[in-house]
Amino acid sequence: MPINVIIISGNVGKDAVLRVTPNGKHIATFSLPAKSGFGDKEKTSWLQCKMFGAMAEKLTQSITKGAKVTVSGEFVLEEWDRDDGSKASIPTILVRDIDLPPKQAGN
């Protein structure tokens, strides 16, 4: 039985963006870096993270650029056709669980 679970920890690339679909569903997206290799061969790839529903609605404001977060979820490669007919894809984590930094006093 295949299992598709990915866990990644890193600093958020830019503030999370919340959008609401026409049927009222909340979707939040943000990006996390995944580094591979070392030295002059080190490479950083960015993974899109997506949260849905109440999780997206409640946590979006806490996911800001530079915040260190850990997410776990399902890895998918989202694919689509661009307007010019070419193919595009982005590695995506469908977030099931997230560990956010503690809120600082005064916030």
The first five atom37 places (N, CA, C, CB, O) and aatype in JSON, in Angstrom:
{
  "aatype": [12, 14, 9, 2, 19, 9, 9, 9, 15, 7, 2, 19, 7, 11, 3, 0, 19, 10, 1, 19, 16, 14, 2, 7, 11, 8, 9, 0, 16, 13, 15, 10, 14, 0, 11, 15, 7, 13, 7, 3, 11, 6, 11, 16, 15, 17, 10, 5, 4, 11, 12, 13, 7, 0, 12, 0, 6, 11, 10, 16, 5, 15, 9, 16, 11, 7, 0, 11, 19, 16, 19, 15, 7, 6, 13, 19, 10, 6, 6, 17, 3, 1, 3, 3, 7, 15, 11, 0, 15, 9, 14, 16, 9, 10, 19, 1, 3, 9, 3, 10, 14, 14, 11, 5, 0, 7, 2],
  "atom_mask": [
    [1, 1, 1, 1, 1],
    [1, 1, 1, 1, 1],
    [1, 1, 1, 1, 1],
    [1, 1, 1, 1, 1],
    [1, 1, 1, 1, 1],
    [1, 1, 1, 1, 1],
    [1, 1, 1, 1, 1],
    [1, 1, 1, 1, 1],
    [1, 1, 1, 1, 1],
    [1, 1, 1, 0, 1],
    [1, 1, 1, 1, 1],
    [1, 1, 1, 1, 1],
    [1, 1, 1, 0, 1],
    [1, 1, 1, 1, 1],
    [1, 1, 1, 1, 1],
    [1, 1, 1, 1, 1],
    [1, 1, 1, 1, 1],
    [1, 1, 1, 1, 1],
    [1, 1, 1, 1, 1],
    [1, 1, 1, 1, 1],
    [1, 1, 1, 1, 1],
    [1, 1, 1, 1, 1],
    [1, 1, 1, 1, 1],
    [1, 1, 1, 0, 1],
    [1, 1, 1, 1, 1],
    [1, 1, 1, 1, 1],
    [1, 1, 1, 1, 1],
    [1, 1, 1, 1, 1],
    [1, 1, 1, 1, 1],
    [1, 1, 1, 1, 1],
    [1, 1, 1, 1, 1],
    [1, 1, 1, 1, 1],
    [1, 1, 1, 1, 1],
    [1, 1, 1, 1, 1],
    [1, 1, 1, 1, 1],
    [1, 1, 1, 1, 1],
    [1, 1, 1, 0, 1],
    [1, 1, 1, 1, 1],
    [1, 1, 1, 0, 1],
    [1, 1, 1, 1, 1],
    [1, 1, 1, 1, 1],
    [1, 1, 1, 1, 1],
    [1, 1, 1, 1, 1],
    [1, 1, 1, 1, 1],
    [1, 1, 1, 1, 1],
    [1, 1, 1, 1, 1],
    [1, 1, 1, 1, 1],
    [1, 1, 1, 1, 1],
    [1, 1, 1, 1, 1],
    [1, 1, 1, 1, 1],
    [1, 1, 1, 1, 1],
    [1, 1, 1, 1, 1],
    [1, 1, 1, 0, 1],
    [1, 1, 1, 1, 1],
    [1, 1, 1, 1, 1],
    [1, 1, 1, 1, 1],
    [1, 1, 1, 1, 1],
    [1, 1, 1, 1, 1],
    [1, 1, 1, 1, 1],
    [1, 1, 1, 1, 1],
    [1, 1, 1, 1, 1],
    [1, 1, 1, 1, 1],
    [1, 1, 1, 1, 1],
    [1, 1, 1, 1, 1],
    [1, 1, 1, 1, 1],
    [1, 1, 1, 0, 1],
    [1, 1, 1, 1, 1],
    [1, 1, 1, 1, 1],
    [1, 1, 1, 1, 1],
    [1, 1, 1, 1, 1],
    [1, 1, 1, 1, 1],
    [1, 1, 1, 1, 1],
    [1, 1, 1, 0, 1],
    [1, 1, 1, 1, 1],
    [1, 1, 1, 1, 1],
    [1, 1, 1, 1, 1],
    [1, 1, 1, 1, 1],
    [1, 1, 1, 1, 1],
    [1, 1, 1, 1, 1],
    [1, 1, 1, 1, 1],
    [1, 1, 1, 1, 1],
    [1, 1, 1, 1, 1],
    [1, 1, 1, 1, 1],
    [1, 1, 1, 1, 1],
    [1, 1, 1, 0, 1],
    [1, 1, 1, 1, 1],
    [1, 1, 1, 1, 1],
    [1, 1, 1, 1, 1],
    [1, 1, 1, 1, 1],
    [1, 1, 1, 1, 1],
    [1, 1, 1, 1, 1],
    [1, 1, 1, 1, 1],
    [1, 1, 1, 1, 1],
    [1, 1, 1, 1, 1],
    [1, 1, 1, 1, 1],
    [1, 1, 1, 1, 1],
    [1, 1, 1, 1, 1],
    [1, 1, 1, 1, 1],
    [1, 1, 1, 1, 1],
    [1, 1, 1, 1, 1],
    [1, 1, 1, 1, 1],
    [1, 1, 1, 1, 1],
    [1, 1, 1, 1, 1],
    [1, 1, 1, 1, 1],
    [1, 1, 1, 1, 1],
    [1, 1, 1, 0, 1],
    [1, 1, 1, 1, 1]
  ],
  "atom_positions": [
    [[0.84, -1.18, 0.0], [0.0, 0.0, 0.0], [0.88, 1.24, 0.0], [-0.96, 0.0, 1.22], [1.65, 1.44, 0.95]],
    [[0.81, 2.09, -1.02], [1.62, 3.3, -1.08], [1.15, 4.32, -0.04], [1.56, 3.91, -2.48], [-0.04, 4.45, 0.24]],
    [[2.11, 5.03, 0.52], [1.81, 6.1, 1.47], [2.43, 7.38, 0.92], [2.34, 5.77, 2.91], [3.6, 7.39, 0.54]],
    [[1.65, 8.44, 0.89], [2.12, 9.72, 0.36], [2.04, 10.76, 1.47], [1.27, 10.16, -0.88], [1.02, 11.43, 1.64]],
    [[3.13, 10.9, 2.22], [3.21, 11.89, 3.3], [4.55, 12.61, 3.17], [3.05, 11.22, 4.72], [5.59, 11.98, 3.02]],
    [[4.49, 13.93, 3.24], [5.71, 14.72, 3.2], [5.7, 15.65, 4.41], [5.84, 15.54, 1.87], [4.66, 16.2, 4.78]],
    [[6.86, 15.81, 5.03], [7.03, 16.74, 6.14], [8.17, 17.66, 5.77], [7.31, 15.98, 7.5], [9.25, 17.21, 5.38]],
    [[7.95, 18.96, 5.9], [8.98, 19.92, 5.56], [8.93, 21.08, 6.55], [8.81, 20.44, 4.1], [7.86, 21.5, 7.0]],
    [[10.12, 21.57, 6.88], [10.23, 22.69, 7.8], [11.1, 23.75, 7.16], [10.8, 22.24, 9.18], [12.12, 23.43, 6.54]],
    [[10.7, 25.01, 7.3], [11.5, 26.08, 6.72], [10.86, 27.43, 6.98], [0.0, 0.0, 0.0], [9.82, 27.53, 7.64]],
    [[11.5, 28.45, 6.44], [11.0, 29.81, 6.6], [10.11, 30.17, 5.41], [12.18, 30.82, 6.73], [10.49, 29.98, 4.26]],
    [[8.93, 30.67, 5.7], [7.94, 31.02, 4.69], [8.54, 32.06, 3.73], [6.64, 31.57, 5.34], [9.16, 33.03, 4.16]],
    [[8.34, 31.83, 2.43], [8.91, 32.71, 1.4], [8.22, 34.07, 1.29], [0.0, 0.0, 0.0], [8.87, 35.08, 1.03]],
    [[6.9, 34.09, 1.47], [6.14, 35.35, 1.48], [4.84, 35.09, 2.22], [5.87, 35.87, 0.01], [4.43, 33.95, 2.4]],
    [[4.19, 36.17, 2.64], [2.95, 36.05, 3.41], [1.95, 35.13, 2.71], [2.33, 37.44, 3.64], [1.84, 35.14, 1.48]],
    [[1.24, 34.34, 3.5], [0.19, 33.48, 2.95], [-0.91, 34.34, 2.33], [-0.4, 32.56, 4.05], [-1.19, 35.45, 2.78]],
    [[-1.51, 33.8, 1.28], [-2.59, 34.49, 0.58], [-3.85, 33.65, 0.73], [-2.24, 34.72, -0.94], [-3.86, 32.45, 0.44]],
    [[-4.92, 34.3, 1.2], [-6.2, 33.63, 1.36], [-7.14, 34.06, 0.24], [-6.82, 33.94, 2.75], [-7.26, 35.25, -0.05]],
    [[-7.79, 33.09, -0.37], [-8.81, 33.42, -1.35], [-10.05, 32.58, -1.05], [-8.3, 33.17, -2.8], [-9.97, 31.54, -0.4]],
    [[-11.16, 33.05, -1.54], [-12.43, 32.35, -1.34], [-12.99, 32.01, -2.72], [-13.45, 33.22, -0.51], [-13.12, 32.89, -3.57]],
    [[-13.32, 30.75, -2.93], [-13.86, 30.33, -4.21], [-15.29, 30.84, -4.37], [-13.81, 28.78, -4.34], [-15.9, 31.24, -3.38]],
    [[-15.83, 30.83, -5.59], [-17.2, 31.3, -5.79], [-18.24, 30.56, -4.93], [-17.56, 31.15, -7.25], [-19.3, 31.11, -4.61]],
    [[-17.93, 29.31, -4.56], [-18.88, 28.58, -3.71], [-18.56, 28.69, -2.22], [-18.9, 27.11, -4.12], [-19.09, 27.93, -1.41]],
    [[-17.68, 29.66, -1.85], [-17.43, 29.97, -0.45], [-16.35, 29.17, 0.26], [0.0, 0.0, 0.0], [-16.23, 29.27, 1.48]],
    [[-15.58, 28.38, -0.45], [-14.5, 27.59, 0.16], [-13.24, 28.44, 0.32], [-14.19, 26.32, -0.69], [-12.87, 29.18, -0.59]],
    [[-12.6, 28.34, 1.46], [-11.38, 29.09, 1.73], [-10.15, 28.26, 1.34], [-11.3, 29.49, 3.24], [-10.06, 27.07, 1.65]],
    [[-9.21, 28.92, 0.64], [-7.96, 28.28, 0.24], [-6.83, 29.26, 0.53], [-7.98, 27.85, -1.28], [-6.86, 30.41, 0.07]],
    [[-5.83, 28.81, 1.29], [-4.66, 29.65, 1.57], [-3.44, 29.0, 0.95], [-4.46, 29.84, 3.11], [-3.28, 27.78, 0.99]],
    [[-2.57, 29.83, 0.37], [-1.33, 29.32, -0.22], [-0.14, 30.1, 0.31], [-1.38, 29.4, -1.77], [-0.23, 31.3, 0.59]],
    [[0.98, 29.4, 0.44], [2.26, 30.0, 0.81], [3.35, 29.06, 0.32], [2.37, 30.25, 2.36], [3.05, 27.95, -0.12]],
    [[4.6, 29.49, 0.38], [5.68, 28.66, -0.14], [6.74, 28.4, 0.93], [6.32, 29.33, -1.36], [6.99, 29.23, 1.8]],
    [[7.36, 27.22, 0.83], [8.46, 26.83, 1.7], [9.62, 26.33, 0.85], [8.01, 25.75, 2.73], [9.4, 25.7, -0.19]],
    [[10.86, 26.6, 1.27], [12.02, 26.14, 0.51], [12.39, 24.7, 0.86], [13.22, 27.05, 0.76], [12.24, 24.27, 2.01]],
    [[12.86, 23.97, -0.14], [13.41, 22.63, 0.06], [14.81, 22.66, -0.53], [12.5, 21.51, -0.61], [14.99, 22.82, -1.73]],
    [[15.8, 22.49, 0.34], [17.19, 22.53, -0.12], [17.71, 21.13, -0.36], [18.09, 23.27, 0.89], [17.34, 20.19, 0.34]],
    [[18.57, 21.0, -1.36], [19.22, 19.73, -1.66], [20.66, 20.01, -2.05], [18.47, 18.96, -2.8], [21.02, 21.13, -2.42]],
    [[21.48, 18.99, -1.94], [22.89, 19.15, -2.25], [23.61, 19.9, -1.14], [0.0, 0.0, 0.0], [23.04, 20.18, -0.09]],
    [[24.88, 20.24, -1.41], [25.65, 21.0, -0.43], [26.76, 21.75, -1.13], [26.23, 20.07, 0.67], [27.11, 21.45, -2.27]],
    [[27.31, 22.74, -0.42], [28.39, 23.53, -0.98], [27.95, 24.27, -2.23], [0.0, 0.0, 0.0], [26.85, 24.82, -2.28]],
    [[28.82, 24.27, -3.25], [28.48, 24.98, -4.48], [27.45, 24.22, -5.32], [29.73, 25.23, -5.31], [27.01, 24.71, -6.36]],
    [[27.06, 23.03, -4.88], [26.03, 22.24, -5.57], [24.67, 22.35, -4.88], [26.46, 20.78, -5.64], [23.71, 21.69, -5.28]],
    [[24.58, 23.19, -3.82], [23.31, 23.34, -3.11], [22.28, 24.02, -4.01], [23.51, 24.15, -1.81], [22.59, 24.96, -4.74]],
    [[21.05, 23.52, -3.94], [19.97, 24.05, -4.75], [18.74, 24.22, -3.87], [19.66, 23.11, -5.97], [18.46, 23.38, -3.01]],
    [[18.01, 25.29, -4.08], [16.77, 25.51, -3.36], [15.6, 25.44, -4.34], [16.78, 26.88, -2.62], [15.57, 26.14, -5.35]],
    [[14.65, 24.58, -4.02], [13.4, 24.48, -4.78], [12.29, 24.96, -3.87], [13.14, 23.0, -5.3], [12.33, 24.73, -2.66]],
    [[11.3, 25.63, -4.43], [10.2, 26.14, -3.63], [8.98, 25.27, -3.83], [9.88, 27.6, -4.0], [8.59, 24.95, -4.95]],
    [[8.37, 24.88, -2.71], [7.16, 24.07, -2.72], [5.97, 24.94, -2.33], [7.29, 22.86, -1.77], [6.02, 25.66, -1.34]],
    [[4.92, 24.87, -3.11], [3.69, 25.57, -2.76], [2.96, 24.74, -1.7], [2.79, 25.81, -4.03], [2.87, 23.52, -1.82]],
    [[2.45, 25.4, -0.69], [1.65, 24.74, 0.34], [0.23, 25.28, 0.25], [2.25, 24.97, 1.78], [0.03, 26.48, 0.09]],
    [[-0.76, 24.38, 0.34], [-2.17, 24.78, 0.27], [-2.91, 24.26, 1.48], [-2.83, 24.27, -1.04], [-2.81, 23.08, 1.84]],
    [[-3.66, 25.16, 2.11], [-4.53, 24.78, 3.21], [-5.97, 25.09, 2.8], [-4.15, 25.54, 4.54], [-6.21, 25.99, 1.99]],
    [[-6.91, 24.35, 3.35], [-8.3, 24.49, 2.95], [-9.21, 24.7, 4.16], [-8.74, 23.28, 2.17], [-8.84, 24.37, 5.29]],
    [[-10.39, 25.25, 3.9], [-11.45, 25.35, 4.9], [-11.1, 26.2, 6.1], [0.0, 0.0, 0.0], [-10.45, 27.24, 5.99]],
    [[-11.55, 25.73, 7.27], [-11.36, 26.47, 8.52], [-9.88, 26.69, 8.83], [-12.03, 25.75, 9.67], [-9.51, 27.74, 9.34]],
    [[-9.04, 25.7, 8.52], [-7.61, 25.85, 8.77], [-7.07, 27.05, 7.99], [-6.84, 24.57, 8.37], [-6.33, 27.86, 8.55]],
    [[-7.42, 27.16, 6.74], [-6.97, 28.28, 5.92], [-7.5, 29.6, 6.45], [-7.4, 28.09, 4.46], [-6.76, 30.58, 6.54]],
    [[-8.76, 29.62, 6.79], [-9.4, 30.85, 7.26], [-8.79, 31.35, 8.57], [-10.9, 30.62, 7.44], [-8.58, 32.55, 8.74]],
    [[-8.49, 30.43, 9.48], [-8.01, 30.81, 10.81], [-6.51, 31.1, 10.87], [-8.32, 29.72, 11.78], [-6.08, 31.94, 11.65]],
    [[-5.72, 30.41, 10.05], [-4.26, 30.48, 10.22], [-3.53, 31.39, 9.24], [-3.71, 29.13, 10.1], [-2.35, 31.66, 9.44]],
    [[-4.19, 31.87, 8.21], [-3.52, 32.66, 7.18], [-2.74, 33.84, 7.75], [-4.53, 33.16, 6.18], [-1.61, 34.08, 7.33]],
    [[-3.32, 34.57, 8.68], [-2.65, 35.77, 9.23], [-1.4, 35.42, 10.02], [-3.61, 36.53, 10.12], [-0.53, 36.28, 10.19]],
    [[-1.28, 34.18, 10.49], [-0.11, 33.77, 11.26], [1.06, 33.32, 10.39], [-0.48, 32.66, 12.21], [2.18, 33.15, 10.87]],
    [[0.8, 33.13, 9.1], [1.84, 32.62, 8.19], [2.38, 33.8, 7.4], [1.28, 31.5, 7.23], [1.85, 34.18, 6.36]],
    [[3.46, 34.36, 7.93], [4.04, 35.56, 7.34], [5.46, 35.28, 6.86], [4.04, 36.72, 8.34], [6.11, 34.34, 7.32]],
    [[5.93, 36.1, 5.94], [7.26, 35.94, 5.37], [8.29, 35.81, 6.48], [7.6, 37.12, 4.44], [8.31, 36.62, 7.41]],
    [[9.14, 34.8, 6.38], [10.22, 34.58, 7.33], [9.86, 33.7, 8.52], [0.0, 0.0, 0.0], [10.75, 33.21, 9.22]],
    [[8.56, 33.5, 8.78], [8.14, 32.66, 9.91], [8.59, 31.22, 9.67], [6.6, 32.73, 10.11], [8.45, 30.69, 8.57]],
    [[9.12, 30.59, 10.71], [9.54, 29.19, 10.59], [8.34, 28.31, 10.89], [10.73, 28.87, 11.56], [7.76, 28.37, 11.97]],
    [[7.97, 27.48, 9.93], [6.84, 26.57, 10.08], [7.25, 25.17, 9.66], [5.63, 27.06, 9.27], [8.18, 24.97, 8.88]],
    [[6.52, 24.2, 10.18], [6.66, 22.81, 9.77], [5.29, 22.35, 9.31], [7.23, 21.91, 10.93], [4.31, 22.51, 10.03]],
    [[5.23, 21.77, 8.13], [3.97, 21.26, 7.61], [4.11, 19.78, 7.27], [3.52, 22.06, 6.38], [5.19, 19.3, 6.95]],
    [[3.0, 19.09, 7.35], [2.94, 17.72, 6.84], [1.67, 17.61, 6.02], [2.97, 16.66, 8.01], [0.67, 18.27, 6.29]],
    [[1.73, 16.77, 5.03], [0.57, 16.6, 4.16], [0.88, 15.7, 2.99], [0.0, 0.0, 0.0], [1.83, 14.91, 3.02]],
    [[0.05, 15.82, 1.98], [0.16, 14.99, 0.78], [0.89, 15.76, -0.32], [-1.24, 14.53, 0.29], [0.57, 16.92, -0.58]],
    [[1.85, 15.12, -0.95], [2.59, 15.74, -2.06], [1.85, 15.47, -3.36], [4.04, 15.2, -2.14], [1.48, 14.34, -3.66]],
    [[1.63, 16.54, -4.14], [1.04, 16.42, -5.48], [1.81, 17.33, -6.43], [-0.49, 16.77, -5.46], [2.43, 18.31, -6.01]],
    [[1.77, 17.0, -7.69], [2.32, 17.87, -8.73], [1.13, 18.45, -9.48], [3.31, 17.1, -9.69], [0.51, 17.77, -10.3]],
    [[0.81, 19.71, -9.18], [-0.32, 20.36, -9.85], [0.1, 20.72, -11.27], [-0.8, 21.62, -9.07], [1.16, 21.32, -11.49]],
    [[-0.72, 20.36, -12.23], [-0.41, 20.61, -13.63], [-1.58, 21.32, -14.3], [-0.08, 19.29, -14.38], [-2.74, 21.08, -13.96]],
    [[-1.26, 22.19, -15.26], [-2.29, 22.9, -16.0], [-1.73, 23.33, -17.35], [-2.8, 24.13, -15.2], [-0.53, 23.29, -17.59]],
    [[-2.65, 23.75, -18.23], [-2.27, 24.27, -19.54], [-2.3, 25.79, -19.46], [-3.23, 23.74, -20.66], [-3.28, 26.38, -19.0]],
    [[-1.22, 26.43, -19.91], [-1.18, 27.89, -19.97], [-2.01, 28.38, -21.14], [0.27, 28.39, -20.09], [-2.41, 27.61, -22.02]],
    [[-2.27, 29.68, -21.14], [-3.06, 30.28, -22.22], [-2.42, 30.05, -23.59], [-3.23, 31.77, -21.99], [-3.12, 29.95, -24.59]],
    [[-1.07, 29.98, -23.62], [-0.38, 29.78, -24.91], [-0.32, 28.31, -25.33], [1.03, 30.34, -24.82], [0.28, 27.98, -26.35]],
    [[-0.95, 27.43, -24.54], [-0.99, 26.01, -24.87], [0.13, 25.19, -24.25], [0.0, 0.0, 0.0], [0.08, 23.96, -24.3]],
    [[1.13, 25.84, -23.67], [2.22, 25.09, -23.04], [1.75, 24.52, -21.7], [3.45, 25.99, -22.84], [0.77, 24.98, -21.12]],
    [[2.47, 23.51, -21.23], [2.16, 22.85, -19.97], [2.94, 23.54, -18.85], [2.51, 21.34, -20.03], [4.05, 24.03, -19.06]],
    [[2.35, 23.57, -17.67], [3.01, 24.12, -16.49], [2.71, 23.21, -15.3], [2.54, 25.59, -16.2], [1.7, 22.51, -15.28]],
    [[3.59, 23.23, -14.31], [3.37, 22.44, -13.11], [4.07, 23.09, -11.93], [3.87, 20.99, -13.31], [5.01, 23.87, -12.09]],
    [[3.6, 22.75, -10.73], [4.22, 23.24, -9.51], [4.09, 22.16, -8.44], [3.57, 24.58, -9.04], [3.0, 21.62, -8.23]],
    [[5.2, 21.84, -7.75], [5.12, 20.88, -6.66], [4.34, 21.49, -5.5], [6.54, 20.43, -6.19], [4.62, 22.62, -5.09]],
    [[3.38, 20.75, -4.97], [2.46, 21.28, -3.96], [2.27, 20.31, -2.82], [1.11, 21.61, -4.6], [2.22, 19.1, -3.01]],
    [[2.18, 20.87, -1.61], [1.83, 20.08, -0.44], [0.42, 20.47, -0.03], [2.85, 20.31, 0.74], [0.13, 21.64, 0.22]],
    [[-0.46, 19.49, 0.03], [-1.81, 19.71, 0.54], [-1.72, 19.53, 2.05], [-2.87, 18.71, -0.13], [-1.67, 18.4, 2.55]],
    [[-1.69, 20.63, 2.76], [-1.38, 20.63, 4.2], [-2.47, 19.97, 5.01], [-1.16, 22.06, 4.69], [-3.65, 20.31, 4.9]],
    [[-2.06, 19.01, 5.83], [-2.97, 18.36, 6.77], [-2.69, 18.83, 8.2], [-2.83, 16.82, 6.68], [-3.6, 18.89, 9.02]],
    [[-1.43, 19.17, 8.48], [-1.05, 19.61, 9.82], [0.04, 20.66, 9.68], [-0.57, 18.42, 10.7], [0.89, 20.58, 8.79]],
    [[0.02, 21.66, 10.57], [1.02, 22.72, 10.53], [1.42, 23.1, 11.95], [0.48, 23.97, 9.76], [0.58, 23.18, 12.84]],
    [[2.71, 23.32, 12.14], [3.24, 23.79, 13.42], [3.74, 25.2, 13.19], [4.4, 22.85, 13.97], [4.69, 25.42, 12.45]],
    [[3.08, 26.17, 13.83], [3.39, 27.58, 13.66], [4.26, 28.07, 14.8], [2.11, 28.41, 13.59], [4.28, 27.47, 15.87]],
    [[4.99, 29.17, 14.56], [5.78, 29.74, 15.66], [4.85, 30.29, 16.73], [6.73, 30.87, 15.13], [3.72, 30.7, 16.43]],
    [[5.31, 30.31, 17.99], [4.46, 30.84, 19.06], [4.23, 32.35, 18.84], [5.1, 30.59, 20.46], [5.09, 33.06, 18.33]],
    [[3.04, 32.8, 19.24], [2.75, 34.23, 19.13], [3.58, 34.98, 20.17], [1.22, 34.52, 19.33], [3.73, 34.52, 21.3]],
    [[4.11, 36.13, 19.76], [4.92, 36.92, 20.68], [4.01, 37.84, 21.48], [6.0, 37.74, 19.91], [2.93, 38.24, 21.03]],
    [[4.46, 38.17, 22.7], [3.69, 39.06, 23.56], [3.45, 40.38, 22.86], [4.4, 39.28, 24.89], [4.34, 40.92, 22.21]],
    [[2.24, 40.9, 22.99], [1.9, 42.17, 22.36], [1.29, 42.02, 20.99], [0.0, 0.0, 0.0], [0.85, 43.01, 20.41]],
    [[1.24, 40.82, 20.43], [0.65, 40.6, 19.1], [-0.73, 40.03, 19.22], [1.52, 39.68, 18.25], [-1.39, 39.78, 18.21]]
  ]
}
